Amino acid sequence: MVIITLLIISPLIVLPVIEPLFLTIILPIAGIILLIGLIILVSQGLLIGLIKGAGVRVSEKQFPDLHKVIIKQCQALGIKNIPKTYIIESAILNAFATRFAGSNYMILFSELAELILSEDVEKDVVDFVVAHELGHIKRNHITKKLLVYPSLFVPFLPQAYSRACEYTCDRIGTKLSPTGAVAGIKMLAAGKKLARKLNVKAYAEQTQQGEAGFWTWISEKLSTHPHLSKRITPEMLKADFIATASGKNTYFEEKEKPKTISSTKESIDDIKKAAKPDDYQSDDHNKYLPK
């Protein structure tokens, strides 16, 4: 994206210097670019205004438990500009991070907020979802996208960049909440109740089956997010297994109650396939599992 942006911008700078007649072409193009920038600025301002007016601001007085998670994870990630977090009403399981006028914002749709904050959902899932969104802020994805704006008009390229950003944020979320990552993706895929019965191995393999085909492939290439079944990576499964075996479910604190053997067994085969043989010959991880 950087290379394509330079290829587009460089002629607009060099050609007028070499041949002044090109100014008649360059100036209208520059005007169009400025107009697009102004439209983006106004639309972003209107979006933030709507969120501030209709959304619910997360703070010490409003959803304090969620606010504590955000503060704690910002400190772990070294984010000094704490994002202003809002919950807005929507039936979509989604969240996003954005930036406007020097401030970071994190928006949680109410359907997702209700799901992760319900009493019967483990706290590590909340940690993962929040850490994933904070990952966009930590890696400056919003600013980077603006800097390479000309390349966003190339077919398939901006979607590929966006999917790469999502994988990056999944890794950040897995680091801060290794046991919440797989559970969080399962919950997004099947909902709170059915997630407990979801077979991770079968779900991760379903896009590799013969019936997936061309339309499954092209739908992902046109999407800003990877298919959920592909986001449960071998690295994520391995992190979940090691964290469960050691009893530490988050980056911050020791786990109070280990998972049962049945909730751990289904991913062991996948982890062994993805890992090197030496990883499992040096130690017997079964000794960490509850009797």
PDB file of C-alpha atoms in Angstrom:
ATOM      1  CA  MET A   1       0.000   0.000   0.000  1.00  0.00           C
ATOM      2  CA  VAL A   2       2.919   2.330   0.728  1.00  0.00           C
ATOM      3  CA  ILE A   3       4.516   1.517  -2.623  1.00  0.00           C
ATOM      4  CA  ILE A   4       1.301   2.119  -4.561  1.00  0.00           C
ATOM      5  CA  THR A   5       0.693   5.402  -2.699  1.00  0.00           C
ATOM      6  CA  LEU A   6       4.197   6.605  -3.628  1.00  0.00           C
ATOM      7  CA  LEU A   7       3.663   5.602  -7.259  1.00  0.00           C
ATOM      8  CA  ILE A   8       0.466   7.654  -7.349  1.00  0.00           C
ATOM      9  CA  ILE A   9       1.707  10.691  -5.424  1.00  0.00           C
ATOM     10  CA  SER A  10       5.219  10.993  -6.914  1.00  0.00           C
ATOM     11  CA  PRO A  11       4.080  12.027 -10.442  1.00  0.00           C
ATOM     12  CA  LEU A  12       1.825  14.695  -8.927  1.00  0.00           C
ATOM     13  CA  ILE A  13       4.907  16.232  -7.300  1.00  0.00           C
ATOM     14  CA  VAL A  14       7.573  15.622  -9.958  1.00  0.00           C
ATOM     15  CA  LEU A  15       5.687  16.365 -13.213  1.00  0.00           C
ATOM     16  CA  PRO A  16       4.870  20.043 -12.471  1.00  0.00           C
ATOM     17  CA  VAL A  17       8.556  20.636 -11.733  1.00  0.00           C
ATOM     18  CA  ILE A  18       9.659  19.049 -15.019  1.00  0.00           C
ATOM     19  CA  GLU A  19       6.884  20.479 -17.159  1.00  0.00           C
ATOM     20  CA  PRO A  20       4.775  23.420 -15.866  1.00  0.00           C
ATOM     21  CA  LEU A  21       2.011  22.572 -18.373  1.00  0.00           C
ATOM     22  CA  PHE A  22       1.148  19.571 -16.225  1.00  0.00           C
ATOM     23  CA  LEU A  23      -0.174  21.974 -13.589  1.00  0.00           C
ATOM     24  CA  THR A  24      -3.399  22.140 -15.594  1.00  0.00           C
ATOM     25  CA  ILE A  25      -3.829  18.429 -14.874  1.00  0.00           C
ATOM     26  CA  ILE A  26      -2.361  18.291 -11.381  1.00  0.00           C
ATOM     27  CA  LEU A  27      -4.389  21.129  -9.868  1.00  0.00           C
ATOM     28  CA  PRO A  28      -7.815  19.557 -10.597  1.00  0.00           C
ATOM     29  CA  ILE A  29      -6.561  16.241  -9.200  1.00  0.00           C
ATOM     30  CA  ALA A  30      -5.274  17.987  -6.079  1.00  0.00           C
ATOM     31  CA  GLY A  31      -8.623  19.736  -5.738  1.00  0.00           C
ATOM     32  CA  ILE A  32     -10.462  16.413  -5.920  1.00  0.00           C
ATOM     33  CA  ILE A  33      -8.159  14.933  -3.260  1.00  0.00           C
ATOM     34  CA  LEU A  34      -8.789  17.895  -0.954  1.00  0.00           C
ATOM     35  CA  LEU A  35     -12.540  17.612  -1.520  1.00  0.00           C
ATOM     36  CA  ILE A  36     -12.489  13.909  -0.629  1.00  0.00           C
ATOM     37  CA  GLY A  37     -10.467  14.720   2.488  1.00  0.00           C
ATOM     38  CA  LEU A  38     -13.018  17.350   3.500  1.00  0.00           C
ATOM     39  CA  ILE A  39     -15.896  14.898   2.990  1.00  0.00           C
ATOM     40  CA  ILE A  40     -14.127  12.313   5.168  1.00  0.00           C
ATOM     41  CA  LEU A  41     -13.500  14.916   7.885  1.00  0.00           C
ATOM     42  CA  VAL A  42     -17.136  16.054   7.952  1.00  0.00           C
ATOM     43  CA  SER A  43     -18.550  12.509   7.879  1.00  0.00           C
ATOM     44  CA  GLN A  44     -16.218  11.416  10.685  1.00  0.00           C
ATOM     45  CA  GLY A  45     -17.195  14.468  12.733  1.00  0.00           C
ATOM     46  CA  LEU A  46     -20.889  13.711  12.252  1.00  0.00           C
ATOM     47  CA  LEU A  47     -20.325  10.084  13.285  1.00  0.00           C
ATOM     48  CA  ILE A  48     -18.524  11.092  16.483  1.00  0.00           C
ATOM     49  CA  GLY A  49     -21.220  13.670  17.214  1.00  0.00           C
ATOM     50  CA  LEU A  50     -23.931  11.029  16.835  1.00  0.00           C
ATOM     51  CA  ILE A  51     -22.059   8.592  19.062  1.00  0.00           C
ATOM     52  CA  LYS A  52     -21.548  11.202  21.768  1.00  0.00           C
ATOM     53  CA  GLY A  53     -25.200  12.233  21.656  1.00  0.00           C
ATOM     54  CA  ALA A  54     -26.877   8.825  21.466  1.00  0.00           C
ATOM     55  CA  GLY A  55     -24.289   6.419  22.891  1.00  0.00           C
ATOM     56  CA  VAL A  56     -23.593   5.556  26.516  1.00  0.00           C
ATOM     57  CA  ARG A  57     -20.157   6.687  27.719  1.00  0.00           C
ATOM     58  CA  VAL A  58     -18.278   4.026  29.696  1.00  0.00           C
ATOM     59  CA  SER A  59     -16.745   5.539  32.842  1.00  0.00           C
ATOM     60  CA  GLU A  60     -16.256   5.063  36.575  1.00  0.00           C
ATOM     61  CA  LYS A  61     -19.990   5.710  37.014  1.00  0.00           C
ATOM     62  CA  GLN A  62     -21.233   3.871  33.913  1.00  0.00           C
ATOM     63  CA  PHE A  63     -20.243   0.206  33.527  1.00  0.00           C
ATOM     64  CA  PRO A  64     -17.282   0.614  35.948  1.00  0.00           C
ATOM     65  CA  ASP A  65     -16.108  -3.003  35.560  1.00  0.00           C
ATOM     66  CA  LEU A  66     -15.647  -2.543  31.816  1.00  0.00           C
ATOM     67  CA  HIS A  67     -13.952   0.807  32.443  1.00  0.00           C
ATOM     68  CA  LYS A  68     -11.425  -0.870  34.754  1.00  0.00           C
ATOM     69  CA  VAL A  69     -10.600  -3.458  32.081  1.00  0.00           C
ATOM     70  CA  ILE A  70      -9.961  -0.689  29.524  1.00  0.00           C
ATOM     71  CA  ILE A  71      -7.688   1.263  31.886  1.00  0.00           C
ATOM     72  CA  LYS A  72      -5.767  -1.858  32.883  1.00  0.00           C
ATOM     73  CA  GLN A  73      -5.162  -2.966  29.318  1.00  0.00           C
ATOM     74  CA  CYS A  74      -4.200   0.508  28.118  1.00  0.00           C
ATOM     75  CA  GLN A  75      -1.507   0.514  30.791  1.00  0.00           C
ATOM     76  CA  ALA A  76      -0.283  -2.926  29.673  1.00  0.00           C
ATOM     77  CA  LEU A  77      -0.150  -1.815  26.017  1.00  0.00           C
ATOM     78  CA  GLY A  78       1.417   1.552  26.797  1.00  0.00           C
ATOM     79  CA  ILE A  79      -1.540   3.539  25.429  1.00  0.00           C
ATOM     80  CA  LYS A  80      -1.381   6.941  27.122  1.00  0.00           C
ATOM     81  CA  ASN A  81      -4.344   8.467  25.294  1.00  0.00           C
ATOM     82  CA  ILE A  82      -7.124   6.396  26.890  1.00  0.00           C
ATOM     83  CA  PRO A  83      -9.893   5.918  24.306  1.00  0.00           C
ATOM     84  CA  LYS A  84     -13.311   7.367  24.980  1.00  0.00           C
ATOM     85  CA  THR A  85     -15.496   4.287  24.989  1.00  0.00           C
ATOM     86  CA  TYR A  86     -19.191   4.312  24.042  1.00  0.00           C
ATOM     87  CA  ILE A  87     -21.877   1.650  23.782  1.00  0.00           C
ATOM     88  CA  ILE A  88     -24.384   2.250  20.999  1.00  0.00           C
ATOM     89  CA  GLU A  89     -27.600   0.366  20.323  1.00  0.00           C
ATOM     90  CA  SER A  90     -27.291  -2.204  17.549  1.00  0.00           C
ATOM     91  CA  ALA A  91     -28.306  -5.804  16.949  1.00  0.00           C
ATOM     92  CA  ILE A  92     -24.949  -6.511  15.267  1.00  0.00           C
ATOM     93  CA  LEU A  93     -22.169  -8.367  17.090  1.00  0.00           C
ATOM     94  CA  ASN A  94     -19.431  -5.858  16.387  1.00  0.00           C
ATOM     95  CA  ALA A  95     -17.114  -3.189  17.745  1.00  0.00           C
ATOM     96  CA  PHE A  96     -14.652  -0.767  16.224  1.00  0.00           C
ATOM     97  CA  ALA A  97     -11.976   1.769  17.115  1.00  0.00           C
ATOM     98  CA  THR A  98     -11.530   5.146  15.467  1.00  0.00           C
ATOM     99  CA  ARG A  99      -9.759   8.478  15.897  1.00  0.00           C
ATOM    100  CA  PHE A 100     -10.941  12.064  15.523  1.00  0.00           C
ATOM    101  CA  ALA A 101      -9.414  15.436  16.431  1.00  0.00           C
ATOM    102  CA  GLY A 102      -6.511  13.873  18.323  1.00  0.00           C
ATOM    103  CA  SER A 103      -8.678  11.591  20.478  1.00  0.00           C
ATOM    104  CA  ASN A 104      -9.099   7.822  20.334  1.00  0.00           C
ATOM    105  CA  TYR A 105     -12.563   6.266  20.426  1.00  0.00           C
ATOM    106  CA  MET A 106     -13.720   2.703  21.005  1.00  0.00           C
ATOM    107  CA  ILE A 107     -17.325   1.826  20.145  1.00  0.00           C
ATOM    108  CA  LEU A 108     -19.049  -1.354  21.293  1.00  0.00           C
ATOM    109  CA  PHE A 109     -22.382  -2.300  19.740  1.00  0.00           C
ATOM    110  CA  SER A 110     -24.954  -3.083  22.426  1.00  0.00           C
ATOM    111  CA  GLU A 111     -25.545  -6.661  21.242  1.00  0.00           C
ATOM    112  CA  LEU A 112     -21.847  -7.466  21.668  1.00  0.00           C
ATOM    113  CA  ALA A 113     -21.609  -5.529  24.944  1.00  0.00           C
ATOM    114  CA  GLU A 114     -24.577  -7.443  26.393  1.00  0.00           C
ATOM    115  CA  LEU A 115     -22.994 -10.720  25.330  1.00  0.00           C
ATOM    116  CA  ILE A 116     -19.528 -10.181  26.794  1.00  0.00           C
ATOM    117  CA  LEU A 117     -20.751  -8.461  29.966  1.00  0.00           C
ATOM    118  CA  SER A 118     -23.372 -11.066  30.874  1.00  0.00           C
ATOM    119  CA  GLU A 119     -22.799 -12.778  34.207  1.00  0.00           C
ATOM    120  CA  ASP A 120     -22.333 -16.287  32.785  1.00  0.00           C
ATOM    121  CA  VAL A 121     -19.560 -15.257  30.366  1.00  0.00           C
ATOM    122  CA  GLU A 122     -16.044 -15.601  31.730  1.00  0.00           C
ATOM    123  CA  LYS A 123     -14.050 -12.439  32.330  1.00  0.00           C
ATOM    124  CA  ASP A 124     -11.233 -13.519  29.996  1.00  0.00           C
ATOM    125  CA  VAL A 125     -13.593 -13.129  27.020  1.00  0.00           C
ATOM    126  CA  VAL A 126     -14.151  -9.477  27.968  1.00  0.00           C
ATOM    127  CA  ASP A 127     -10.376  -9.049  28.185  1.00  0.00           C
ATOM    128  CA  PHE A 128      -9.908 -10.483  24.694  1.00  0.00           C
ATOM    129  CA  VAL A 129     -12.590  -8.362  23.003  1.00  0.00           C
ATOM    130  CA  VAL A 130     -11.330  -5.148  24.629  1.00  0.00           C
ATOM    131  CA  ALA A 131      -7.673  -5.976  23.905  1.00  0.00           C
ATOM    132  CA  HIS A 132      -8.502  -6.674  20.250  1.00  0.00           C
ATOM    133  CA  GLU A 133     -10.050  -3.219  19.779  1.00  0.00           C
ATOM    134  CA  LEU A 134      -7.264  -1.516  21.704  1.00  0.00           C
ATOM    135  CA  GLY A 135      -4.858  -3.263  19.342  1.00  0.00           C
ATOM    136  CA  HIS A 136      -6.108  -1.067  16.484  1.00  0.00           C
ATOM    137  CA  ILE A 137      -5.231   2.001  18.550  1.00  0.00           C
ATOM    138  CA  LYS A 138      -1.868   0.617  19.682  1.00  0.00           C
ATOM    139  CA  ARG A 139      -0.841  -0.158  16.090  1.00  0.00           C
ATOM    140  CA  ASN A 140      -2.194   3.174  14.743  1.00  0.00           C
ATOM    141  CA  HIS A 141      -4.247   1.403  12.071  1.00  0.00           C
ATOM    142  CA  ILE A 142      -6.560   4.385  11.555  1.00  0.00           C
ATOM    143  CA  THR A 143      -3.720   6.849  10.978  1.00  0.00           C
ATOM    144  CA  LYS A 144      -1.812   4.448   8.742  1.00  0.00           C
ATOM    145  CA  LYS A 145      -4.850   3.932   6.539  1.00  0.00           C
ATOM    146  CA  LEU A 146      -5.184   7.690   6.061  1.00  0.00           C
ATOM    147  CA  LEU A 147      -1.495   8.013   5.118  1.00  0.00           C
ATOM    148  CA  VAL A 148      -1.891   5.471   2.312  1.00  0.00           C
ATOM    149  CA  TYR A 149      -5.340   6.692   1.279  1.00  0.00           C
ATOM    150  CA  PRO A 150      -4.664   6.702  -2.529  1.00  0.00           C
ATOM    151  CA  SER A 151      -4.000   2.936  -2.438  1.00  0.00           C
ATOM    152  CA  LEU A 152      -7.483   2.279  -1.012  1.00  0.00           C
ATOM    153  CA  PHE A 153      -8.894   2.575  -4.549  1.00  0.00           C
ATOM    154  CA  VAL A 154      -6.965  -0.518  -5.712  1.00  0.00           C
ATOM    155  CA  PRO A 155      -9.346  -3.515  -5.859  1.00  0.00           C
ATOM    156  CA  PHE A 156      -8.890  -6.124  -3.100  1.00  0.00           C
ATOM    157  CA  LEU A 157      -5.904  -4.326  -1.534  1.00  0.00           C
ATOM    158  CA  PRO A 158      -7.639  -2.335   1.259  1.00  0.00           C
ATOM    159  CA  GLN A 159      -9.630  -5.409   2.281  1.00  0.00           C
ATOM    160  CA  ALA A 160      -6.421  -7.458   2.465  1.00  0.00           C
ATOM    161  CA  TYR A 161      -4.810  -4.777   4.642  1.00  0.00           C
ATOM    162  CA  SER A 162      -7.856  -4.676   6.913  1.00  0.00           C
ATOM    163  CA  ARG A 163      -7.822  -8.465   7.347  1.00  0.00           C
ATOM    164  CA  ALA A 164      -4.133  -8.301   8.241  1.00  0.00           C
ATOM    165  CA  CYS A 165      -4.974  -5.687  10.878  1.00  0.00           C
ATOM    166  CA  GLU A 166      -7.606  -8.002  12.340  1.00  0.00           C
ATOM    167  CA  TYR A 167      -5.119 -10.871  12.633  1.00  0.00           C
ATOM    168  CA  THR A 168      -2.662  -8.504  14.345  1.00  0.00           C
ATOM    169  CA  CYS A 169      -5.294  -7.445  16.877  1.00  0.00           C
ATOM    170  CA  ASP A 170      -6.270 -11.075  17.477  1.00  0.00           C
ATOM    171  CA  ARG A 171      -2.640 -11.746  18.398  1.00  0.00           C
ATOM    172  CA  ILE A 172      -2.625  -8.794  20.801  1.00  0.00           C
ATOM    173  CA  GLY A 173      -5.872 -10.038  22.337  1.00  0.00           C
ATOM    174  CA  THR A 174      -4.448 -13.555  22.655  1.00  0.00           C
ATOM    175  CA  LYS A 175      -1.371 -12.219  24.430  1.00  0.00           C
ATOM    176  CA  LEU A 176      -3.430 -10.353  27.033  1.00  0.00           C
ATOM    177  CA  SER A 177      -6.117 -13.045  27.329  1.00  0.00           C
ATOM    178  CA  PRO A 178      -4.910 -16.416  25.986  1.00  0.00           C
ATOM    179  CA  THR A 179      -7.928 -18.396  27.222  1.00  0.00           C
ATOM    180  CA  GLY A 180     -10.412 -15.710  26.199  1.00  0.00           C
ATOM    181  CA  ALA A 181      -9.345 -15.697  22.545  1.00  0.00           C
ATOM    182  CA  VAL A 182     -10.733 -19.059  21.435  1.00  0.00           C
ATOM    183  CA  ALA A 183     -13.772 -18.659  23.702  1.00  0.00           C
ATOM    184  CA  GLY A 184     -14.400 -15.172  22.285  1.00  0.00           C
ATOM    185  CA  ILE A 185     -14.262 -16.283  18.653  1.00  0.00           C
ATOM    186  CA  LYS A 186     -16.530 -19.233  19.450  1.00  0.00           C
ATOM    187  CA  MET A 187     -19.021 -16.877  21.079  1.00  0.00           C
ATOM    188  CA  LEU A 188     -19.009 -14.540  18.069  1.00  0.00           C
ATOM    189  CA  ALA A 189     -19.568 -17.512  15.782  1.00  0.00           C
ATOM    190  CA  ALA A 190     -22.314 -19.395  17.622  1.00  0.00           C
ATOM    191  CA  GLY A 191     -23.582 -17.141  20.391  1.00  0.00           C
ATOM    192  CA  LYS A 192     -23.234 -17.390  24.146  1.00  0.00           C
ATOM    193  CA  LYS A 193     -25.082 -20.689  24.716  1.00  0.00           C
ATOM    194  CA  LEU A 194     -24.113 -22.689  21.636  1.00  0.00           C
ATOM    195  CA  ALA A 195     -20.447 -21.674  21.951  1.00  0.00           C
ATOM    196  CA  ARG A 196     -20.045 -24.121  24.839  1.00  0.00           C
ATOM    197  CA  LYS A 197     -20.946 -27.024  22.519  1.00  0.00           C
ATOM    198  CA  LEU A 198     -18.996 -25.794  19.493  1.00  0.00           C
ATOM    199  CA  ASN A 199     -16.376 -28.257  18.230  1.00  0.00           C
ATOM    200  CA  VAL A 200     -13.335 -26.073  17.562  1.00  0.00           C
ATOM    201  CA  LYS A 201     -11.581 -28.600  15.341  1.00  0.00           C
ATOM    202  CA  ALA A 202     -14.595 -29.117  13.082  1.00  0.00           C
ATOM    203  CA  TYR A 203     -15.288 -25.381  12.914  1.00  0.00           C
ATOM    204  CA  ALA A 204     -11.686 -24.497  12.019  1.00  0.00           C
ATOM    205  CA  GLU A 205     -11.684 -27.129   9.254  1.00  0.00           C
ATOM    206  CA  GLN A 206     -15.023 -26.260   7.626  1.00  0.00           C
ATOM    207  CA  THR A 207     -13.570 -23.663   5.231  1.00  0.00           C
ATOM    208  CA  GLN A 208     -11.013 -26.235   4.117  1.00  0.00           C
ATOM    209  CA  GLN A 209     -13.701 -28.670   3.015  1.00  0.00           C
ATOM    210  CA  GLY A 210     -14.525 -29.227  -0.637  1.00  0.00           C
ATOM    211  CA  GLU A 211     -17.936 -27.547  -0.369  1.00  0.00           C
ATOM    212  CA  ALA A 212     -16.386 -24.214   0.629  1.00  0.00           C
ATOM    213  CA  GLY A 213     -15.298 -23.479  -2.932  1.00  0.00           C
ATOM    214  CA  PHE A 214     -14.969 -20.299  -4.935  1.00  0.00           C
ATOM    215  CA  TRP A 215     -17.751 -18.242  -3.361  1.00  0.00           C
ATOM    216  CA  THR A 216     -16.426 -18.750   0.150  1.00  0.00           C
ATOM    217  CA  TRP A 217     -12.994 -17.678  -1.052  1.00  0.00           C
ATOM    218  CA  ILE A 218     -14.155 -14.587  -2.959  1.00  0.00           C
ATOM    219  CA  SER A 219     -16.483 -13.474  -0.156  1.00  0.00           C
ATOM    220  CA  GLU A 220     -13.478 -13.273   2.174  1.00  0.00           C
ATOM    221  CA  LYS A 221     -11.355 -11.429  -0.395  1.00  0.00           C
ATOM    222  CA  LEU A 222     -14.065  -8.761  -0.571  1.00  0.00           C
ATOM    223  CA  SER A 223     -14.429  -8.580   3.220  1.00  0.00           C
ATOM    224  CA  THR A 224     -12.586  -6.402   5.729  1.00  0.00           C
ATOM    225  CA  HIS A 225     -12.519  -9.304   8.212  1.00  0.00           C
ATOM    226  CA  PRO A 226     -11.246 -12.877   7.862  1.00  0.00           C
ATOM    227  CA  HIS A 227     -13.824 -15.629   8.151  1.00  0.00           C
ATOM    228  CA  LEU A 228     -14.328 -16.367  11.852  1.00  0.00           C
ATOM    229  CA  SER A 229     -13.491 -20.035  11.298  1.00  0.00           C
ATOM    230  CA  LYS A 230     -10.015 -18.986  10.074  1.00  0.00           C
ATOM    231  CA  ARG A 231      -9.378 -16.670  13.017  1.00  0.00           C
ATOM    232  CA  ILE A 232      -9.029 -19.638  15.383  1.00  0.00           C
ATOM    233  CA  THR A 233      -5.387 -20.177  14.455  1.00  0.00           C
ATOM    234  CA  PRO A 234      -3.009 -22.949  15.648  1.00  0.00           C
ATOM    235  CA  GLU A 235      -1.082 -20.270  17.576  1.00  0.00           C
ATOM    236  CA  MET A 236      -4.264 -19.226  19.362  1.00  0.00           C
ATOM    237  CA  LEU A 237      -5.099 -22.847  20.242  1.00  0.00           C
ATOM    238  CA  LYS A 238      -1.580 -23.411  21.527  1.00  0.00           C
ATOM    239  CA  ALA A 239      -1.719 -20.284  23.710  1.00  0.00           C
ATOM    240  CA  ASP A 240      -5.071 -21.424  25.106  1.00  0.00           C
ATOM    241  CA  PHE A 241      -3.689 -24.876  25.918  1.00  0.00           C
ATOM    242  CA  ILE A 242      -0.531 -23.583  27.624  1.00  0.00           C
ATOM    243  CA  ALA A 243      -2.453 -20.971  29.625  1.00  0.00           C
ATOM    244  CA  THR A 244      -5.002 -23.554  30.747  1.00  0.00           C
ATOM    245  CA  ALA A 245      -2.283 -26.038  31.706  1.00  0.00           C
ATOM    246  CA  SER A 246      -0.337 -23.436  33.702  1.00  0.00           C
ATOM    247  CA  GLY A 247      -3.461 -21.998  35.331  1.00  0.00           C
ATOM    248  CA  LYS A 248      -2.856 -18.453  34.085  1.00  0.00           C
ATOM    249  CA  ASN A 249      -5.737 -17.291  31.919  1.00  0.00           C
ATOM    250  CA  THR A 250      -4.739 -13.653  31.421  1.00  0.00           C
ATOM    251  CA  TYR A 251      -1.659 -11.505  31.108  1.00  0.00           C
ATOM    252  CA  PHE A 252      -2.498  -9.883  34.452  1.00  0.00           C
ATOM    253  CA  GLU A 253      -3.508 -12.439  37.048  1.00  0.00           C
ATOM    254  CA  GLU A 254      -3.554 -16.101  37.945  1.00  0.00           C
ATOM    255  CA  LYS A 255      -6.646 -18.056  37.037  1.00  0.00           C
ATOM    256  CA  GLU A 256      -8.794 -18.913  40.043  1.00  0.00           C
ATOM    257  CA  LYS A 257     -10.497 -21.961  38.577  1.00  0.00           C
ATOM    258  CA  PRO A 258      -8.892 -24.179  35.890  1.00  0.00           C
ATOM    259  CA  LYS A 259     -10.898 -25.434  32.938  1.00  0.00           C
ATOM    260  CA  THR A 260     -12.187 -28.980  32.928  1.00  0.00           C
ATOM    261  CA  ILE A 261     -10.451 -31.712  30.981  1.00  0.00           C
ATOM    262  CA  SER A 262     -13.350 -31.958  28.503  1.00  0.00           C
ATOM    263  CA  SER A 263     -13.081 -28.260  27.535  1.00  0.00           C
ATOM    264  CA  THR A 264      -9.356 -28.643  26.882  1.00  0.00           C
ATOM    265  CA  LYS A 265      -9.137 -32.011  25.094  1.00  0.00           C
ATOM    266  CA  GLU A 266     -10.756 -30.950  21.832  1.00  0.00           C
ATOM    267  CA  SER A 267      -7.911 -28.583  20.928  1.00  0.00           C
ATOM    268  CA  ILE A 268      -4.928 -30.720  21.975  1.00  0.00           C
ATOM    269  CA  ASP A 269      -4.742 -32.661  18.678  1.00  0.00           C
ATOM    270  CA  ASP A 270      -4.780 -29.446  16.630  1.00  0.00           C
ATOM    271  CA  ILE A 271      -2.048 -27.908  18.777  1.00  0.00           C
ATOM    272  CA  LYS A 272       0.208 -30.926  18.411  1.00  0.00           C
ATOM    273  CA  LYS A 273      -0.159 -30.799  14.629  1.00  0.00           C
ATOM    274  CA  ALA A 274       0.784 -27.108  14.537  1.00  0.00           C
ATOM    275  CA  ALA A 275       3.663 -27.292  17.015  1.00  0.00           C
ATOM    276  CA  LYS A 276       7.124 -28.793  16.621  1.00  0.00           C
ATOM    277  CA  PRO A 277       7.589 -32.327  17.998  1.00  0.00           C
ATOM    278  CA  ASP A 278      10.157 -31.111  20.549  1.00  0.00           C
ATOM    279  CA  ASP A 279       7.540 -28.828  22.135  1.00  0.00           C
ATOM    280  CA  TYR A 280       5.758 -31.847  23.619  1.00  0.00           C
ATOM    281  CA  GLN A 281       8.643 -34.251  24.241  1.00  0.00           C
ATOM    282  CA  SER A 282      10.341 -32.117  26.893  1.00  0.00           C
ATOM    283  CA  ASP A 283       7.435 -32.032  29.334  1.00  0.00           C
ATOM    284  CA  ASP A 284       4.253 -33.912  30.079  1.00  0.00           C
ATOM    285  CA  HIS A 285       1.556 -31.242  30.033  1.00  0.00           C
ATOM    286  CA  ASN A 286      -1.080 -33.710  31.234  1.00  0.00           C
ATOM    287  CA  LYS A 287       0.284 -33.413  34.761  1.00  0.00           C
ATOM    288  CA  TYR A 288      -1.073 -29.852  34.879  1.00  0.00           C
ATOM    289  CA  LEU A 289      -4.610 -30.887  34.045  1.00  0.00           C
ATOM    290  CA  PRO A 290      -7.156 -31.318  36.862  1.00  0.00           C
ATOM    291  CA  LYS A 291      -7.620 -34.866  38.063  1.00  0.00           C
TER     292      LYS A 291
END
